[in-house]
mmCIF file of C-alpha atoms in Angstrom:
data_model
loop_
_atom_site.group_PDB
_atom_site.id
_atom_site.type_symbol
_atom_site.label_atom_id
_atom_site.label_comp_id
_atom_site.label_asym_id
_atom_site.label_seq_id
_atom_site.Cartn_x
_atom_site.Cartn_y
_atom_site.Cartn_z
ATOM 1 C CA UNK A 1 0.000 0.000 0.000
ATOM 2 C CA UNK A 2 1.407 3.394 -0.963
ATOM 3 C CA UNK A 3 0.122 6.590 0.671
ATOM 4 C CA UNK A 4 1.280 9.700 2.435
ATOM 5 C CA UNK A 5 3.170 12.762 1.309
ATOM 6 C CA UNK A 6 5.479 10.699 -0.846
ATOM 7 C CA UNK A 7 5.858 7.058 -1.686
ATOM 8 C CA UNK A 8 5.568 5.322 1.678
ATOM 9 C CA UNK A 9 4.895 1.639 2.045
ATOM 10 C CA UNK A 10 2.841 0.628 5.061
ATOM 11 C CA UNK A 11 1.576 -2.775 6.132
ATOM 12 C CA UNK A 12 -1.824 -2.683 7.835
ATOM 13 C CA UNK A 13 -4.158 -5.336 9.143
ATOM 14 C CA UNK A 14 -7.127 -6.077 6.874
ATOM 15 C CA UNK A 15 -9.241 -8.784 8.531
ATOM 16 C CA UNK A 16 -11.995 -10.250 6.366
ATOM 17 C CA UNK A 17 -14.774 -8.976 8.658
ATOM 18 C CA UNK A 18 -13.601 -5.329 8.655
ATOM 19 C CA UNK A 19 -13.770 -3.006 5.690
ATOM 20 C CA UNK A 20 -10.630 -0.838 5.508
ATOM 21 C CA UNK A 21 -11.465 2.819 5.086
ATOM 22 C CA UNK A 22 -9.013 5.427 3.862
ATOM 23 C CA UNK A 23 -9.723 9.144 3.863
ATOM 24 C CA UNK A 24 -7.659 12.102 2.837
ATOM 25 C CA UNK A 25 -6.677 14.273 5.818
ATOM 26 C CA UNK A 26 -8.278 17.722 5.975
ATOM 27 C CA UNK A 27 -11.005 16.761 3.523
ATOM 28 C CA UNK A 28 -14.675 16.810 4.472
ATOM 29 C CA UNK A 29 -16.899 13.818 3.869
ATOM 30 C CA UNK A 30 -20.599 14.707 3.837
ATOM 31 C CA UNK A 31 -22.906 12.068 5.330
ATOM 32 C CA UNK A 32 -26.451 11.966 6.585
ATOM 33 C CA UNK A 33 -26.363 12.655 10.320
ATOM 34 C CA UNK A 34 -28.763 9.903 11.335
ATOM 35 C CA UNK A 35 -29.739 6.457 10.138
ATOM 36 C CA UNK A 36 -32.885 6.258 8.023
ATOM 37 C CA UNK A 37 -34.856 3.528 6.333
ATOM 38 C CA UNK A 38 -35.344 5.139 2.925
ATOM 39 C CA UNK A 39 -34.492 8.048 0.660
ATOM 40 C CA UNK A 40 -38.037 8.272 -0.729
ATOM 41 C CA UNK A 41 -41.273 9.525 0.855
ATOM 42 C CA UNK A 42 -42.762 7.127 3.407
ATOM 43 C CA UNK A 43 -46.417 6.912 4.423
ATOM 44 C CA UNK A 44 -45.814 4.564 7.354
ATOM 45 C CA UNK A 45 -44.916 6.684 10.441
ATOM 46 C CA UNK A 46 -42.599 3.906 11.659
ATOM 47 C CA UNK A 47 -40.411 4.310 8.556
ATOM 48 C CA UNK A 48 -37.745 7.019 8.841
ATOM 49 C CA UNK A 49 -37.197 8.879 5.576
ATOM 50 C CA UNK A 50 -34.638 11.504 4.628
ATOM 51 C CA UNK A 51 -37.467 13.148 2.652
ATOM 52 C CA UNK A 52 -39.104 14.068 5.989
ATOM 53 C CA UNK A 53 -37.724 17.591 6.493
ATOM 54 C CA UNK A 54 -37.815 17.253 10.272
ATOM 55 C CA UNK A 55 -35.435 14.297 9.931
ATOM 56 C CA UNK A 56 -33.537 14.729 6.667
ATOM 57 C CA UNK A 57 -32.315 18.311 7.130
ATOM 58 C CA UNK A 58 -29.397 17.167 9.277
ATOM 59 C CA UNK A 59 -25.963 16.568 7.785
ATOM 60 C CA UNK A 60 -22.763 15.196 9.264
ATOM 61 C CA UNK A 61 -19.434 16.703 8.167
ATOM 62 C CA UNK A 62 -16.682 14.147 8.888
ATOM 63 C CA UNK A 63 -13.086 15.411 8.891
ATOM 64 C CA UNK A 64 -9.659 14.355 10.183
ATOM 65 C CA UNK A 65 -7.473 17.381 11.012
ATOM 66 C CA UNK A 66 -3.804 17.131 10.071
ATOM 67 C CA UNK A 67 -1.461 20.127 10.345
ATOM 68 C CA UNK A 68 1.103 18.355 8.128
ATOM 69 C CA UNK A 69 -1.308 17.995 5.195
ATOM 70 C CA UNK A 70 -2.583 20.786 2.948
ATOM 71 C CA UNK A 71 -5.341 22.904 4.513
ATOM 72 C CA UNK A 72 -8.920 21.673 4.285
ATOM 73 C CA UNK A 73 -10.466 23.041 1.114
ATOM 74 C CA UNK A 74 -13.921 24.525 1.519
ATOM 75 C CA UNK A 75 -16.605 22.163 0.272
ATOM 76 C CA UNK A 76 -20.061 23.035 -1.015
ATOM 77 C CA UNK A 77 -22.957 20.675 -1.649
ATOM 78 C CA UNK A 78 -25.648 20.788 -4.341
ATOM 79 C CA UNK A 79 -27.994 22.749 -2.037
ATOM 80 C CA UNK A 80 -25.385 25.370 -1.090
ATOM 81 C CA UNK A 81 -24.514 23.913 2.341
ATOM 82 C CA UNK A 82 -20.792 24.390 2.935
ATOM 83 C CA UNK A 83 -17.964 23.757 5.381
ATOM 84 C CA UNK A 84 -14.367 24.872 5.799
ATOM 85 C CA UNK A 85 -11.792 24.273 8.529
ATOM 86 C CA UNK A 86 -8.414 25.467 9.767
ATOM 87 C CA UNK A 87 -6.054 25.019 12.698
ATOM 88 C CA UNK A 88 -5.530 28.507 14.140
ATOM 89 C CA UNK A 89 -3.237 29.178 17.122
ATOM 90 C CA UNK A 90 -3.686 25.664 18.501
ATOM 91 C CA UNK A 91 -7.475 25.772 18.147
ATOM 92 C CA UNK A 92 -9.474 23.997 15.476
ATOM 93 C CA UNK A 93 -12.058 26.103 13.695
ATOM 94 C CA UNK A 94 -14.859 24.921 11.415
ATOM 95 C CA UNK A 95 -17.276 27.221 9.591
ATOM 96 C CA UNK A 96 -20.565 25.750 8.351
ATOM 97 C CA UNK A 97 -23.317 27.390 6.331
ATOM 98 C CA UNK A 98 -26.819 26.160 5.595
ATOM 99 C CA UNK A 99 -28.144 25.321 2.186
ATOM 100 C CA UNK A 100 -31.702 24.945 0.943
ATOM 101 C CA UNK A 101 -31.936 21.387 2.326
ATOM 102 C CA UNK A 102 -29.417 21.068 5.150
ATOM 103 C CA UNK A 103 -29.269 23.501 8.089
ATOM 104 C CA UNK A 104 -28.441 21.358 11.128
ATOM 105 C CA UNK A 105 -24.900 20.001 11.216
ATOM 106 C CA UNK A 106 -22.966 17.486 13.259
ATOM 107 C CA UNK A 107 -19.269 18.162 12.820
ATOM 108 C CA UNK A 108 -17.591 14.799 13.392
ATOM 109 C CA UNK A 109 -13.866 15.267 14.009
ATOM 110 C CA UNK A 110 -11.745 12.124 13.984
ATOM 111 C CA UNK A 111 -9.298 12.518 16.863
ATOM 112 C CA UNK A 112 -7.054 9.564 16.084
ATOM 113 C CA UNK A 113 -4.746 11.582 13.856
ATOM 114 C CA UNK A 114 -5.730 15.063 14.974
ATOM 115 C CA UNK A 115 -2.783 17.416 15.417
ATOM 116 C CA UNK A 116 -4.778 20.000 17.355
ATOM 117 C CA UNK A 117 -4.688 18.814 21.017
ATOM 118 C CA UNK A 118 -7.966 20.648 21.636
ATOM 119 C CA UNK A 119 -9.765 18.115 19.435
ATOM 120 C CA UNK A 120 -8.874 15.197 21.713
ATOM 121 C CA UNK A 121 -9.747 16.963 24.996
ATOM 122 C CA UNK A 122 -11.379 20.350 24.462
ATOM 123 C CA UNK A 123 -11.545 22.862 27.289
ATOM 124 C CA UNK A 124 -14.014 25.059 25.408
ATOM 125 C CA UNK A 125 -16.227 24.625 22.347
ATOM 126 C CA UNK A 126 -17.969 27.719 21.001
ATOM 127 C CA UNK A 127 -20.432 28.506 18.221
ATOM 128 C CA UNK A 128 -20.231 32.127 17.037
ATOM 129 C CA UNK A 129 -18.333 32.926 20.273
ATOM 130 C CA UNK A 130 -21.010 31.408 22.581
ATOM 131 C CA UNK A 131 -19.923 28.473 24.741
ATOM 132 C CA UNK A 132 -21.687 25.208 23.919
ATOM 133 C CA UNK A 133 -22.587 22.693 26.652
ATOM 134 C CA UNK A 134 -21.007 19.251 26.744
ATOM 135 C CA UNK A 135 -23.467 16.334 26.668
ATOM 136 C CA UNK A 136 -23.011 12.677 27.548
ATOM 137 C CA UNK A 137 -23.775 10.455 24.588
ATOM 138 C CA UNK A 138 -25.226 10.354 21.099
ATOM 139 C CA UNK A 139 -28.868 10.482 22.245
ATOM 140 C CA UNK A 140 -28.263 13.730 24.140
ATOM 141 C CA UNK A 141 -26.254 15.115 21.206
ATOM 142 C CA UNK A 142 -29.145 14.685 18.759
ATOM 143 C CA UNK A 143 -31.637 16.066 21.283
ATOM 144 C CA UNK A 144 -29.776 19.249 22.230
ATOM 145 C CA UNK A 145 -31.369 22.649 21.724
ATOM 146 C CA UNK A 146 -30.055 25.705 19.895
ATOM 147 C CA UNK A 147 -27.383 26.863 19.438
ATOM 148 C CA UNK A 148 -25.921 23.346 19.833
ATOM 149 C CA UNK A 149 -23.773 21.099 22.019
ATOM 150 C CA UNK A 150 -20.774 18.779 21.891
ATOM 151 C CA UNK A 151 -19.734 15.280 22.951
ATOM 152 C CA UNK A 152 -16.434 13.401 23.099
ATOM 153 C CA UNK A 153 -16.864 9.799 21.997
ATOM 154 C CA UNK A 154 -13.977 8.291 23.937
ATOM 155 C CA UNK A 155 -14.272 4.884 22.273
ATOM 156 C CA UNK A 156 -13.501 6.094 18.732
ATOM 157 C CA UNK A 157 -12.026 8.808 19.750
ATOM 158 C CA UNK A 158 -14.085 11.500 18.056
ATOM 159 C CA UNK A 159 -15.366 14.934 18.901
ATOM 160 C CA UNK A 160 -18.879 15.619 17.692
ATOM 161 C CA UNK A 161 -20.308 19.139 17.653
ATOM 162 C CA UNK A 162 -23.948 19.709 16.688
ATOM 163 C CA UNK A 163 -25.006 23.202 15.584
ATOM 164 C CA UNK A 164 -27.962 24.931 13.942
ATOM 165 C CA UNK A 165 -27.052 27.089 10.939
ATOM 166 C CA UNK A 166 -30.510 28.181 9.760
ATOM 167 C CA UNK A 167 -29.866 31.773 10.941
ATOM 168 C CA UNK A 168 -26.590 32.167 9.028
ATOM 169 C CA UNK A 169 -23.033 30.808 9.015
ATOM 170 C CA UNK A 170 -21.761 29.261 12.245
ATOM 171 C CA UNK A 171 -18.112 29.422 13.296
ATOM 172 C CA UNK A 172 -17.261 26.549 15.656
ATOM 173 C CA UNK A 173 -14.033 26.971 17.597
ATOM 174 C CA UNK A 174 -12.526 24.143 19.617
ATOM 175 C CA UNK A 175 -9.897 25.107 22.195
#
């Protein structure tokens, strides 16, 4: 396997029951924030559909910060939703903007390779300069009120920050 900032050969485990996943550092991957049953309209209330605006307007931006790699390019989706990120003075900053479909965002920061120490154990997480509360678990994360909240998933390790961007761009700063 060759990857990195030059030709580097690395041997990694690839057990048959685990799908290896490779991502480029500092690049956003856009995913639906929650699990759903279908992408089409559903008439059965027990079926979760991304077409239900109360459910499908949430997006997850997944990123792995790396100060050694080129800066994260801004990314924009078909509906105009966008994200950009930078490591500034030891803090990690992400700016998200709503589009016509997506306006609630979970910023999912992979801490395994994160160069910004604040990502692994933040002392303060803010949205547009307002401190966000820490919550304990995924259920509380997806239930938090405006302007948002954050949670450290210690198993992964990942920092997840949920914010509402329907009133304009949101600058999330992790210190």
